[in-house]
Coordinates of C-alpha atoms (C1' of nucleotides) in Angstrom, one line a residue:
Chain A
X9 CA 107.8 -99.6 -169.2
X10 CA 108.3 -97.0 -172.1
X11 CA 109.8 -93.8 -170.7
X12 CA 107.8 -91.1 -172.8
X13 CA 104.3 -92.4 -170.8
X14 CA 105.5 -93.3 -167.4
X15 CA 105.6 -90.5 -164.9
X16 CA 109.1 -90.3 -164.1
X17 CA 109.8 -86.7 -163.1
X18 CA 113.2 -86.6 -162.6
X19 CA 115.4 -83.6 -161.3
X20 CA 118.1 -82.0 -162.6
X21 CA 118.8 -79.4 -159.3
X22 CA 119.1 -80.5 -155.5
X23 CA 115.6 -80.1 -154.1
X24 CA 117.1 -77.3 -151.5
X25 CA 115.8 -79.2 -148.7
X26 CA 117.5 -82.6 -149.0
X27 CA 120.9 -82.8 -147.5
X28 CA 121.7 -86.6 -146.9
X29 CA 122.6 -88.9 -150.1
X30 CA 119.3 -91.1 -150.1
X31 CA 117.0 -88.2 -149.7
X32 CA 118.2 -86.0 -152.7
X33 CA 118.7 -89.0 -154.8
X34 CA 114.4 -90.2 -154.0
X35 CA 113.7 -86.8 -155.1
X36 CA 115.4 -86.2 -157.8
X37 CA 114.8 -89.6 -159.7
X38 CA 111.7 -88.8 -158.8
X39 CA 111.2 -91.4 -156.7
X40 CA 108.9 -89.7 -155.1
X41 CA 107.5 -85.9 -153.7
X42 CA 107.0 -84.7 -149.9
X43 CA 103.5 -84.2 -149.3
X44 CA 104.1 -82.8 -146.3
X45 CA 106.8 -82.9 -142.7
X46 CA 107.3 -86.1 -143.0
X47 CA 104.6 -87.4 -145.3
X48 CA 105.7 -88.8 -148.4
X49 CA 103.9 -89.3 -151.9
X50 CA 105.2 -92.8 -153.4
X51 CA 105.9 -93.1 -157.4
X52 CA 105.3 -95.7 -159.0
X53 CA 109.6 -95.9 -159.4
X54 CA 109.7 -95.9 -155.7
X55 CA 106.7 -98.3 -155.4
X56 CA 108.2 -101.0 -158.1
X57 CA 110.8 -100.6 -155.8
X58 CA 109.2 -100.8 -152.7
X59 CA 106.8 -104.0 -154.5
X60 CA 110.3 -106.2 -155.2
X61 CA 111.6 -105.2 -151.4
X62 CA 108.3 -107.0 -150.4
X63 CA 108.3 -110.1 -152.0
X64 CA 111.1 -110.7 -151.0
X65 CA 110.3 -110.4 -147.3
X66 CA 106.8 -112.3 -148.1
X67 CA 109.4 -115.5 -149.5
X68 CA 111.5 -115.3 -146.1
X69 CA 108.3 -115.4 -143.9
X70 CA 106.6 -117.6 -145.2
X71 CA 109.4 -119.7 -145.0
X72 CA 109.6 -119.7 -141.7
X73 CA 105.5 -119.9 -141.3
X74 CA 104.1 -116.4 -140.9
X75 CA 101.1 -116.3 -141.3
X76 CA 100.2 -112.9 -143.3
X77 CA 97.4 -110.6 -141.9
X78 CA 96.3 -107.0 -142.8
X79 CA 95.5 -105.4 -139.9
X80 CA 93.5 -101.5 -139.1
X81 CA 95.9 -98.4 -138.9
X82 CA 92.3 -96.9 -137.8
X83 CA 92.3 -98.0 -133.6
X84 CA 90.0 -97.4 -131.1
X85 CA 91.7 -95.3 -128.5
X86 CA 90.5 -97.3 -125.5
X87 CA 92.6 -100.5 -126.9
X88 CA 95.7 -98.2 -126.0
X89 CA 94.2 -97.2 -122.9
X90 CA 93.9 -100.4 -122.0
X91 CA 98.6 -101.0 -122.6
X92 CA 99.2 -98.4 -121.0
X93 CA 100.9 -96.3 -124.6
X94 CA 98.3 -94.5 -124.7
X95 CA 99.7 -91.4 -123.1
X96 CA 103.4 -92.3 -124.2
X97 CA 105.0 -88.6 -125.0
X98 CA 105.8 -87.9 -129.2
X99 CA 104.3 -91.7 -129.8
X100 CA 100.4 -91.4 -131.2
X101 CA 98.5 -90.3 -133.6
X102 CA 95.1 -89.3 -133.1
X103 CA 91.4 -88.9 -135.5
X104 CA 89.5 -85.2 -134.4
X105 CA 86.3 -86.1 -134.7
X106 CA 86.1 -89.8 -133.2
X107 CA 87.7 -91.8 -129.9
X108 CA 90.1 -93.5 -132.7
X109 CA 94.4 -93.2 -133.0
X110 CA 96.0 -94.1 -135.8
X111 CA 98.3 -97.5 -134.7
X112 CA 102.0 -96.9 -134.9
X113 CA 102.5 -100.3 -134.4
X114 CA 100.1 -103.7 -133.7
X115 CA 100.7 -105.3 -130.4
X116 CA 97.4 -104.1 -129.5
X117 CA 95.2 -105.5 -132.4
X118 CA 97.3 -109.0 -132.5
X119 CA 97.1 -109.2 -128.8
X120 CA 92.9 -107.8 -129.5
X121 CA 92.6 -110.7 -131.8
X122 CA 94.7 -113.3 -129.8
X123 CA 92.9 -112.4 -126.7
X124 CA 89.3 -113.5 -128.3
X125 CA 91.3 -117.0 -129.7
X126 CA 93.2 -118.4 -128.6
X127 CA 92.4 -120.8 -126.1
X128 CA 94.1 -123.8 -126.2
X129 CA 98.4 -125.3 -126.0
X130 CA 96.9 -126.7 -129.3
X131 CA 96.6 -122.7 -130.5
X132 CA 100.5 -121.8 -130.2
X133 CA 102.4 -121.2 -131.8
X134 CA 102.0 -118.5 -134.0
X135 CA 104.2 -116.1 -136.3
X136 CA 101.3 -113.1 -137.7
X137 CA 103.0 -110.4 -139.7
X138 CA 101.6 -108.2 -142.4
X139 CA 103.3 -105.2 -143.4
X140 CA 101.8 -102.0 -143.2
X141 CA 101.2 -98.0 -143.1
X142 CA 102.4 -97.2 -139.5
X143 CA 101.7 -94.2 -137.2
X144 CA 104.0 -92.6 -135.9
X145 CA 103.9 -88.6 -133.7
X146 CA 107.2 -87.8 -134.9
X147 CA 107.8 -84.3 -133.3
X148 CA 110.6 -84.1 -136.1
X149 CA 110.0 -86.0 -139.0
X150 CA 113.8 -85.8 -141.6
X151 CA 116.4 -86.8 -142.8
X152 CA 113.6 -87.9 -145.8
X153 CA 112.1 -91.4 -145.7
X154 CA 114.5 -91.8 -142.5
X155 CA 111.9 -90.6 -140.3
X156 CA 108.8 -90.1 -141.1
X157 CA 105.1 -89.7 -139.5
X158 CA 104.0 -92.5 -141.5
X159 CA 105.2 -95.7 -143.0
X160 CA 105.6 -98.8 -144.0
X161 CA 106.0 -101.5 -141.4
X162 CA 107.0 -105.3 -142.0
X163 CA 105.7 -106.3 -138.1
X164 CA 104.8 -109.1 -137.6
X165 CA 104.7 -111.2 -133.9
X166 CA 105.4 -114.7 -132.6
X167 CA 102.6 -115.9 -129.7
X168 CA 104.0 -118.9 -127.6
X169 CA 103.7 -120.9 -124.5
X170 CA 106.9 -120.9 -123.5
X171 CA 110.4 -119.3 -123.5
X172 CA 112.1 -121.5 -125.0
X173 CA 109.5 -121.9 -127.6
X174 CA 109.7 -116.9 -127.9
X175 CA 113.5 -118.0 -128.0
X176 CA 112.8 -119.6 -131.6
X177 CA 109.9 -117.8 -133.2
X178 CA 112.1 -115.0 -133.1
X179 CA 115.7 -117.5 -133.3
X180 CA 113.5 -117.6 -136.7
X181 CA 113.5 -114.1 -137.5
X182 CA 117.2 -113.8 -137.1
X183 CA 117.5 -116.2 -139.2
X184 CA 114.5 -114.8 -141.7
X185 CA 116.2 -111.1 -141.5
X186 CA 119.5 -112.6 -142.4
X187 CA 118.1 -113.6 -145.4
X188 CA 116.0 -110.6 -146.0
X189 CA 119.0 -107.8 -145.6
X190 CA 121.8 -110.0 -147.6
X191 CA 119.0 -110.2 -150.3
X192 CA 118.6 -106.7 -150.6
X193 CA 122.4 -106.2 -151.5
X194 CA 123.1 -104.9 -147.8
X195 CA 125.4 -105.2 -145.7
X196 CA 124.8 -104.2 -141.9
X197 CA 125.8 -106.0 -138.7
X198 CA 122.8 -107.1 -135.8
X199 CA 124.0 -105.7 -132.7
X200 CA 122.9 -106.4 -128.8
X201 CA 120.2 -103.6 -128.0
X202 CA 118.2 -101.9 -124.9
X203 CA 114.7 -103.6 -124.9
X204 CA 113.4 -100.1 -122.3
X205 CA 110.4 -100.4 -121.7
X206 CA 109.2 -102.5 -124.2
X207 CA 109.8 -105.0 -121.9
X208 CA 111.5 -109.4 -122.1
X209 CA 114.1 -111.0 -121.6
X210 CA 116.0 -109.2 -125.3
X211 CA 116.3 -106.7 -128.4
X212 CA 118.5 -107.2 -131.0
X213 CA 118.9 -104.0 -133.9
X214 CA 120.1 -104.5 -137.4
X215 CA 121.7 -102.0 -138.4
X216 CA 123.5 -100.3 -141.5
X217 CA 126.5 -98.8 -140.9
X218 CA 126.2 -94.3 -141.9
X219 CA 127.1 -90.8 -140.6
X220 CA 123.7 -90.3 -141.5
X221 CA 122.0 -93.3 -139.2
X222 CA 120.5 -92.0 -136.1
X223 CA 122.0 -94.7 -134.0
X224 CA 125.8 -95.1 -132.4
X225 CA 126.9 -98.4 -132.2
X226 CA 129.9 -99.9 -130.9
X227 CA 131.5 -102.8 -132.7
X228 CA 134.4 -104.7 -132.1
X229 CA 136.4 -105.4 -135.4
X230 CA 138.1 -108.7 -134.0
X231 CA 135.3 -110.5 -132.5
X232 CA 131.2 -110.7 -133.3
X233 CA 130.3 -108.0 -130.2
X234 CA 128.7 -105.2 -131.0
X235 CA 125.4 -103.4 -129.5
X236 CA 124.5 -100.4 -130.1
X237 CA 125.7 -97.2 -127.5
X238 CA 122.4 -97.9 -125.5
X239 CA 123.7 -101.3 -123.8
X240 CA 126.6 -100.8 -124.6
X241 CA 130.3 -101.7 -122.6
X242 CA 134.0 -102.4 -122.8
X243 CA 136.8 -103.6 -120.8
X244 CA 137.8 -100.3 -119.4
X245 CA 139.2 -101.3 -115.6
X246 CA 137.6 -100.0 -112.8
X247 CA 139.2 -97.1 -111.2
X248 CA 139.7 -99.2 -107.9
X249 CA 141.4 -97.9 -104.6
X250 CA 144.2 -95.7 -104.1
X251 CA 146.5 -94.7 -101.0
X252 CA 144.5 -94.4 -98.1
X253 CA 144.9 -90.6 -96.9
X254 CA 143.1 -90.6 -93.9
X255 CA 139.5 -89.0 -94.6
X256 CA 138.2 -85.8 -96.4
X257 CA 140.0 -82.2 -96.8
X258 CA 138.6 -79.7 -98.3
X259 CA 140.5 -77.7 -100.7
X260 CA 140.1 -74.4 -101.9
X261 CA 139.9 -74.7 -106.9
X262 CA 139.3 -71.5 -107.4
X263 CA 137.1 -69.9 -110.5
X264 CA 138.1 -74.1 -111.7
X265 CA 135.1 -76.1 -113.3
X266 CA 135.5 -78.6 -115.4
X267 CA 137.1 -81.5 -115.2
X268 CA 139.8 -80.8 -117.8
X269 CA 140.4 -77.7 -115.7
X270 CA 140.6 -79.7 -112.7
X271 CA 143.0 -82.5 -113.5
X272 CA 145.0 -79.5 -114.8
X273 CA 145.1 -77.5 -111.1
X274 CA 145.4 -80.3 -108.9
X275 CA 148.3 -82.2 -111.1
X276 CA 146.1 -85.4 -110.5
X277 CA 144.8 -88.1 -113.5
X278 CA 141.3 -87.6 -114.9
X279 CA 140.6 -92.0 -113.2
X280 CA 141.1 -89.6 -110.1
X281 CA 138.5 -87.0 -110.5
X282 CA 134.8 -87.6 -110.0
X283 CA 132.4 -85.7 -112.0
X284 CA 127.9 -85.5 -110.2
X285 CA 125.2 -85.0 -112.6
X286 CA 121.8 -83.8 -110.6
X287 CA 118.5 -85.9 -112.0
X288 CA 114.9 -85.0 -111.6
X289 CA 114.5 -88.4 -111.2
X290 CA 109.6 -88.3 -111.1
X291 CA 110.6 -85.1 -109.7
X292 CA 113.7 -85.7 -106.7
X293 CA 116.4 -85.1 -107.7
X294 CA 119.1 -88.4 -107.6
X295 CA 123.5 -87.6 -108.1
X296 CA 125.2 -89.3 -111.0
X297 CA 128.5 -90.7 -109.7
X298 CA 131.0 -91.3 -113.5
X299 CA 134.8 -91.5 -113.9
X300 CA 136.8 -88.2 -114.8
X301 CA 134.7 -86.8 -118.9
X302 CA 133.0 -90.1 -119.2
X303 CA 128.8 -89.1 -120.4
X304 CA 126.5 -90.8 -118.5
X305 CA 124.1 -92.9 -121.7
X306 CA 120.7 -91.3 -121.0
X307 CA 118.6 -94.2 -121.6
X308 CA 120.9 -97.0 -119.1
X309 CA 120.6 -94.4 -116.7
X310 CA 116.7 -94.6 -117.0
X311 CA 117.4 -98.9 -116.8
X312 CA 118.8 -98.0 -113.8
X313 CA 116.6 -95.9 -112.1
X314 CA 114.1 -97.5 -112.6
X315 CA 111.1 -96.5 -115.3
X316 CA 109.4 -92.9 -114.1
X317 CA 110.3 -90.1 -115.9
X318 CA 113.9 -88.1 -115.8
X319 CA 116.0 -85.4 -117.3
X320 CA 118.3 -83.9 -117.2
X321 CA 118.3 -80.7 -113.7
X322 CA 118.4 -77.4 -114.5
X323 CA 121.0 -74.4 -113.4
X324 CA 118.6 -73.4 -110.8
X325 CA 117.5 -76.9 -109.9
X326 CA 121.3 -77.2 -109.6
X327 CA 121.4 -74.6 -106.9
X328 CA 118.4 -75.9 -104.8
X329 CA 119.5 -79.1 -104.1
X330 CA 122.8 -78.8 -103.7
X331 CA 123.3 -75.3 -103.0
X332 CA 125.8 -75.1 -105.7
X333 CA 126.4 -74.7 -108.9
X334 CA 127.9 -76.5 -112.1
X335 CA 131.2 -78.0 -111.2
X336 CA 131.4 -78.0 -107.0
X337 CA 128.5 -80.3 -106.9
X338 CA 129.8 -83.9 -105.3
X339 CA 128.2 -87.0 -103.2
X340 CA 129.1 -85.5 -100.0
X341 CA 125.7 -84.4 -98.4
X342 CA 124.0 -84.5 -100.7
X343 CA 120.6 -85.3 -100.2
X344 CA 118.8 -88.0 -102.2
X345 CA 119.5 -91.6 -104.3
X346 CA 123.4 -91.8 -105.5
X347 CA 124.2 -94.1 -107.9
X348 CA 128.0 -94.7 -108.8
X349 CA 128.7 -96.3 -112.3
X350 CA 130.7 -99.3 -111.9
X351 CA 133.7 -97.9 -113.0
X352 CA 134.0 -96.2 -109.5
X353 CA 133.0 -98.8 -107.5
X354 CA 134.5 -99.5 -103.8
X355 CA 137.1 -96.6 -105.6
X356 CA 138.7 -94.2 -102.5
X357 CA 141.5 -91.3 -103.0
X358 CA 139.0 -89.9 -105.2
X359 CA 138.0 -85.6 -106.0
X360 CA 134.6 -84.4 -105.8
X361 CA 132.9 -81.4 -105.7
X362 CA 132.2 -79.7 -102.2
X363 CA 128.4 -78.7 -102.5
X364 CA 130.2 -75.6 -102.3
X365 CA 130.9 -73.3 -105.1
X366 CA 135.0 -72.8 -106.0
X367 CA 135.2 -75.8 -103.3
X368 CA 136.6 -79.4 -103.7
X369 CA 137.1 -82.0 -101.2
X370 CA 139.9 -85.4 -101.5
X371 CA 140.1 -88.5 -100.1
X372 CA 136.8 -89.1 -100.2
X373 CA 136.4 -92.8 -100.6
X374 CA 132.9 -93.9 -101.6
X375 CA 132.8 -97.0 -99.6
X376 CA 133.5 -95.2 -96.4
X377 CA 132.1 -91.8 -96.7
X378 CA 129.0 -91.9 -98.9
X379 CA 126.1 -94.3 -97.2
X380 CA 122.9 -96.3 -99.3
X381 CA 125.0 -95.7 -102.2
X382 CA 123.5 -97.7 -106.1
X383 CA 125.6 -98.8 -108.6
X384 CA 125.0 -99.1 -112.1
X385 CA 126.3 -99.5 -115.7
X386 CA 125.6 -95.5 -116.9
X387 CA 128.0 -93.9 -118.7
X388 CA 128.4 -93.5 -122.8
X389 CA 131.9 -96.2 -124.1
X390 CA 133.6 -94.6 -126.8
X391 CA 136.1 -95.3 -129.4
X392 CA 138.1 -97.0 -129.3
X393 CA 137.9 -98.4 -125.5
X394 CA 139.1 -102.0 -125.0
X395 CA 136.3 -104.0 -126.7
X396 CA 134.7 -106.6 -123.3
X397 CA 134.7 -110.4 -124.7
X398 CA 138.3 -109.5 -126.8
X399 CA 140.3 -106.9 -125.6
X400 CA 140.2 -104.9 -129.4
X401 CA 139.4 -100.8 -129.8
X402 CA 136.0 -100.6 -130.2
X403 CA 134.9 -98.8 -133.2
X404 CA 131.5 -96.3 -132.4
X405 CA 130.0 -95.8 -135.5
X406 CA 126.7 -94.5 -136.6
X407 CA 124.0 -96.6 -138.2
X408 CA 120.2 -97.2 -139.1
X409 CA 118.1 -99.1 -137.5
X410 CA 116.7 -101.1 -140.7
X411 CA 114.3 -103.8 -137.9
X412 CA 114.7 -104.5 -134.6
X413 CA 113.5 -107.6 -132.5
X414 CA 112.0 -108.3 -129.2
X415 CA 111.2 -110.7 -126.6
X416 CA 108.7 -109.4 -125.7
X417 CA 107.4 -111.4 -123.2
X418 CA 104.1 -111.4 -121.0
X419 CA 103.4 -106.9 -121.2
X420 CA 100.5 -107.6 -123.4
X421 CA 99.2 -110.5 -122.6
X422 CA 99.1 -109.0 -118.6
X423 CA 97.7 -106.3 -120.3
X424 CA 94.9 -107.5 -122.7
X425 CA 94.9 -111.2 -121.3
X426 CA 95.7 -113.4 -123.7
X427 CA 95.9 -116.7 -122.0
X428 CA 95.8 -120.1 -123.4
X429 CA 94.9 -123.3 -121.3
X430 CA 97.2 -125.3 -121.2
X431 CA 96.8 -129.8 -121.3
X432 CA 96.4 -129.9 -117.4
X433 CA 93.7 -127.1 -117.9
X434 CA 95.9 -124.3 -116.0
X435 CA 95.6 -120.7 -117.8
X436 CA 98.3 -119.5 -118.8
X437 CA 99.7 -116.3 -120.6
X438 CA 100.8 -115.8 -124.1
X439 CA 104.7 -115.5 -124.5
X440 CA 105.1 -112.7 -127.6
X441 CA 107.3 -111.6 -129.4
X442 CA 107.6 -108.6 -131.7
X443 CA 109.7 -107.7 -134.8
X444 CA 109.6 -104.8 -137.5
X445 CA 111.5 -103.9 -140.4
X446 CA 110.9 -100.0 -142.5
X447 CA 110.1 -100.2 -145.3
X448 CA 111.5 -97.1 -146.5
X449 CA 114.8 -97.8 -144.9
X450 CA 115.5 -100.8 -147.1
X451 CA 115.6 -98.3 -150.0
X452 CA 116.7 -95.6 -148.5
X453 CA 119.4 -97.4 -147.1
X454 CA 120.3 -99.4 -150.7
X455 CA 120.5 -95.7 -152.1
X456 CA 123.2 -94.2 -149.4
X457 CA 125.5 -97.4 -149.6
X458 CA 124.2 -97.4 -153.9
X459 CA 125.3 -94.0 -155.6
X460 CA 127.7 -91.8 -156.8
X461 CA 128.0 -88.3 -158.2
X462 CA 125.8 -89.4 -161.0
X463 CA 122.6 -90.4 -159.4
X464 CA 122.2 -94.1 -157.3
X465 CA 122.8 -97.9 -158.8
X466 CA 120.3 -100.1 -156.6
X467 CA 121.0 -103.4 -155.8
X468 CA 119.9 -105.3 -158.7
X469 CA 117.3 -107.6 -156.5
X470 CA 115.5 -104.2 -155.8
X471 CA 115.5 -102.1 -159.2
X472 CA 112.6 -100.6 -160.3
X473 CA 113.4 -102.3 -164.1
X474 CA 116.1 -104.9 -164.3
X475 CA 117.6 -103.6 -167.5
X476 CA 117.1 -100.0 -169.2
X477 CA 116.7 -99.5 -172.7
X478 CA 118.2 -96.4 -173.9
X479 CA 117.3 -95.6 -177.8
X480 CA 120.4 -92.6 -178.1
X481 CA 117.7 -91.1 -181.5
X482 CA 114.1 -91.3 -181.6
X483 CA 114.8 -89.5 -184.8
X484 CA 116.5 -92.7 -186.8
X485 CA 114.2 -95.1 -188.1
X486 CA 117.5 -98.1 -187.8
X487 CA 117.6 -97.2 -184.2
X488 CA 113.8 -96.8 -184.1
X489 CA 113.4 -100.6 -185.0
X490 CA 116.2 -101.9 -183.0
X491 CA 115.0 -100.6 -179.7
X492 CA 111.7 -101.3 -179.5
X493 CA 112.9 -105.7 -181.0
X494 CA 115.9 -105.7 -177.8
X495 CA 112.2 -104.1 -175.8
X496 CA 110.0 -107.1 -176.3
X497 CA 112.8 -109.8 -176.6
X498 CA 114.0 -108.7 -173.3
X499 CA 110.3 -109.2 -171.8
X500 CA 110.4 -112.4 -173.2
X501 CA 113.4 -112.9 -171.5
X502 CA 111.1 -112.6 -168.3
X503 CA 113.2 -108.7 -167.7
X504 CA 111.9 -106.1 -166.4
X505 CA 112.4 -103.1 -168.8
X506 CA 112.5 -99.8 -169.3
X507 CA 112.6 -98.0 -172.3
X508 CA 113.9 -94.6 -173.1
X509 CA 111.1 -93.5 -176.3
X510 CA 111.0 -90.0 -175.9
X511 CA 111.8 -88.2 -178.8
X512 CA 113.2 -84.5 -179.4
X513 CA 115.5 -85.6 -175.3
X514 CA 118.5 -85.2 -176.9
X515 CA 121.2 -88.2 -176.0
X516 CA 123.1 -86.8 -173.5
X517 CA 119.3 -85.9 -171.4
X518 CA 119.1 -89.5 -171.6
X519 CA 122.0 -91.1 -170.5
X520 CA 121.6 -87.9 -167.6
X521 CA 118.7 -90.2 -166.8
X522 CA 119.7 -93.5 -166.7
X523 CA 122.7 -92.7 -164.4
X524 CA 120.5 -91.3 -162.0
X525 CA 118.1 -93.9 -161.8
X526 CA 120.4 -96.1 -161.8
X527 CA 119.4 -99.7 -163.4
X528 CA 121.9 -102.2 -163.1
X529 CA 121.9 -102.4 -166.6
X530 CA 121.4 -100.0 -169.1
X531 CA 122.1 -100.9 -173.5
X532 CA 122.7 -98.5 -175.7
X533 CA 120.6 -98.8 -178.8
X534 CA 122.3 -95.9 -180.8
X535 CA 124.0 -95.0 -184.7
X536 CA 127.0 -96.0 -183.4
X537 CA 126.9 -99.1 -182.4
X538 CA 124.7 -100.3 -185.6
X539 CA 127.1 -99.8 -187.5
X540 CA 128.4 -102.5 -186.7
X541 CA 125.5 -104.3 -185.9
X542 CA 125.7 -104.3 -182.0
X543 CA 124.7 -102.7 -179.0
X544 CA 126.4 -101.5 -176.5
X545 CA 126.4 -102.8 -172.6
X546 CA 126.5 -100.8 -169.8
X547 CA 127.0 -101.5 -166.1
X548 CA 125.8 -99.2 -163.9
X549 CA 128.1 -99.7 -160.9
X550 CA 131.4 -99.9 -162.3
X551 CA 130.7 -97.9 -165.6
X552 CA 131.9 -100.7 -167.3
X553 CA 131.3 -100.5 -171.0
X554 CA 131.2 -103.2 -173.8
X555 CA 128.7 -104.3 -176.7
X556 CA 127.4 -107.0 -178.2
X557 CA 125.7 -108.6 -181.7
X558 CA 121.4 -107.0 -182.2
X559 CA 120.8 -110.8 -181.3
X560 CA 122.9 -111.2 -178.5
X561 CA 121.6 -108.4 -176.7
X562 CA 120.1 -111.3 -174.3
X563 CA 122.2 -113.2 -173.3
X564 CA 124.6 -110.1 -172.7
X565 CA 122.1 -108.7 -170.0
X566 CA 121.4 -111.6 -168.2
X567 CA 125.5 -112.6 -168.0
X568 CA 125.6 -109.4 -166.3
X569 CA 122.8 -109.6 -164.1
X570 CA 124.5 -112.3 -162.7
X571 CA 127.4 -111.2 -162.3
X572 CA 126.4 -108.4 -159.7
Chain B
rC16 C1' 110.0 -78.3 -125.9
rG17 C1' 114.4 -75.5 -126.1
rG18 C1' 118.2 -73.2 -131.0
rG19 C1' 118.6 -71.6 -135.4
rA20 C1' 117.5 -70.7 -140.7
rU21 C1' 114.5 -70.8 -144.8
rG22 C1' 109.5 -69.3 -147.2
rU23 C1' 109.9 -64.3 -154.2
rA24 C1' 107.3 -68.7 -160.8
rG25 C1' 107.4 -75.9 -161.7
rC26 C1' 112.3 -76.6 -159.3
rU27 C1' 117.4 -73.4 -158.0
rC28 C1' 118.4 -68.4 -156.4
rA29 C1' 119.1 -62.7 -156.5
rG30 C1' 115.6 -57.9 -154.6
rC31 C1' 115.0 -56.8 -149.0
rC32 C1' 119.4 -54.1 -144.7
rC33 C1' 118.8 -48.8 -147.6
rG34 C1' 110.3 -48.7 -149.2
rG35 C1' 108.9 -46.2 -155.0
rU36 C1' 108.5 -47.7 -161.8
rU37 C1' 105.2 -53.4 -165.2
rA38 C1' 109.5 -58.2 -159.2
rG39 C1' 113.9 -60.9 -162.3
rA40 C1' 117.5 -64.6 -163.2
rG41 C1' 118.5 -69.6 -165.2
rC42 C1' 116.2 -74.6 -166.1
rG43 C1' 111.4 -76.9 -166.6
rC44 C1' 107.3 -76.2 -169.2
rU45 C1' 104.1 -73.9 -174.4
rU46 C1' 105.1 -73.7 -179.7
rG47 C1' 107.8 -72.7 -184.8
rC48 C1' 112.6 -74.0 -186.6
rC49 C1' 117.5 -76.5 -185.1
rU50 C1' 120.0 -80.8 -183.2
rU51 C1' 120.9 -86.2 -182.7
rG52 C1' 126.9 -90.1 -177.9
rG53 C1' 125.9 -87.2 -172.0
rG54 C1' 121.5 -82.4 -169.0
rC55 C1' 122.9 -79.3 -177.2
rG56 C1' 121.3 -74.3 -180.3
rC57 C1' 118.5 -70.1 -182.0
rA58 C1' 114.0 -67.8 -181.6
rA59 C1' 108.1 -66.1 -179.9
rG60 C1' 105.5 -67.4 -175.3
rA61 C1' 103.0 -69.2 -171.0
rG62 C1' 102.9 -68.8 -165.8
rG63 C1' 103.4 -64.3 -159.3
rC64 C1' 97.5 -62.3 -154.1
rC65 C1' 106.2 -61.4 -153.1
rG66 C1' 103.7 -68.3 -147.6
rG67 C1' 99.0 -66.0 -144.3
rA68 C1' 96.9 -62.3 -141.0
rG69 C1' 97.1 -56.9 -139.6
rG70 C1' 100.0 -52.8 -138.8
rU71 C1' 103.3 -48.6 -140.3
rU72 C1' 102.7 -45.2 -144.5
rC73 C1' 101.3 -41.0 -149.8
rG74 C1' 103.4 -45.1 -151.4
rA75 C1' 105.3 -52.6 -148.8
rA76 C1' 108.5 -58.1 -151.5
rU77 C1' 111.0 -55.2 -148.9
rC78 C1' 109.7 -51.7 -141.7
rC79 C1' 107.5 -54.1 -137.7
rU80 C1' 103.6 -57.6 -134.6
rC81 C1' 101.1 -61.8 -134.8
rU82 C1' 101.0 -66.7 -137.7
rC83 C1' 101.5 -71.2 -140.5
rA84 C1' 104.6 -73.9 -142.3
rU85 C1' 109.5 -76.5 -144.0
rC86 C1' 114.4 -77.2 -143.4
rC87 C1' 119.2 -78.1 -140.2
rC88 C1' 121.2 -78.5 -134.0
rG89 C1' 120.2 -80.0 -129.8
rA90 C1' 116.2 -82.9 -126.6
rC91 C1' 113.2 -86.8 -127.5
rC92 C1' 112.2 -91.4 -129.9
rA93 C1' 108.3 -98.3 -127.7

RNA sequence: CGGGAUGUAGCUCAGCCCGGUUAGAGCGCUUGCCUUGGGCGCAAGAGGCCGGAGGUUCGAAUCCUCUCAUCCCGACCA
């Protein structure tokens, strides 16, 4: 493609609204423009990169027996009412004029097709996938293409007879995903994840470590343990039992509010302090007890509560339900459900609030003093805690979710009545899995991992073009001749080539653009080299330059591409 | 949904507190000349309902009210 005839609107200045590198560079390199919040127009460079990612995905999905579909983004609202997902908050965008919604994912449509046409065990298993635009009612789109209201997703679904077959389809997907992301040149890792209300027996996420990621994960540097913080555990020991000093007794703690203040005031270790938080679960107060400054993980809490809506209580709620303010709340005398973190299992000798301001209780024994106490893992793992499987210090970092694979089970089969007849003529529920990859996130992650102060450094597998040929001066007929000749030769060798043949653009400008656009190899056609019958090759990644004779340019470029 | 910020030329911004000629700069764009190995130079131009609506005032980009949009932090995120 010749730049002189192309639409590649590069920007010299950094767009004010973009804060993370991938977002800035996608705008600066002319990949996309924002139409409205969370919605982007993808320009030719972006589309070429997307197509390259799509091709890799199709190859790997087809390799595991996937069949490609293209399902409608417009769905009847009633289908989503059937599965109970119509009114999930911040999920579905709808159409004003008709009872239609814009699909945020496609379990429902897959289910509709499956219910209609899967009849016999002979029809199973199936792997169905598509690459298609999704819509979500994101309350706060951000970070460019990382969280948008409209985005491209490869979604696939397995339909199986048994849980064992589901495992097979799930494992095939896990392996395909590894290949896809490896081929895309991304450094990624896999974490155990929360299946949340999706139900089923398990889920994993494919993550790229990034300070700009919105997920938090715990990773073990020594073994292969890695988990989303929503389910991560650590080897941190329970606080256990201490010497018993009898019944709970009151202690005055004037103006002592935080755990740190309390530990200092009483001169006791944090492990003997049980912190209470109140949540409202379906409008009923629930008290959550954790050790010291341990943080409550709300996803874990949601699982422990067993569904329903919940939120942290407001200061007014605290006063109304306990009679005290934050800092003086405790389990003794609390009327309502109490859930203690597993680290507090059967603990005694604890200090907690007395539900009277400026008053605490000591010698609390959970086994003796708190009837009907429930235990659950509700705390967030902290950086540096021991790995649950090998004991090494865990690292807690942010990450971008590239893909997510779910064992769904029968949730949608039940809602949509997706059934087949087994060998004995019995009607059975189909067992489903669902698997997603965010296409734009692949590109954004590639840029987050591959850029420098001058611009994008595309991995060869995703680069819009293999080679960027810079004709230094279009007023020099020798340069023009060799630039076009090089362009043709590289194309004939099967490479995709971008030729900067703009006249009246200075060499410096072209070099800056070439670095910004980020193709893996640049060929510089200029007077300097041609004097000696040579062209210059530059590797974008490390900036290495070399000279090749004019007739050796194809081989030279191919060698460099192979070496990347 | 809570908190914060910003809307002035295609882009990045100044001007606004403290109201008053014809609203500015740099970049980009057009034309001409010049230059050709790291966003080149000179000159002449085009380009704005100062996000929108109401109000205060003799007079509003500037003050007030409302509204819309965008960004950031948090909440949320099947």
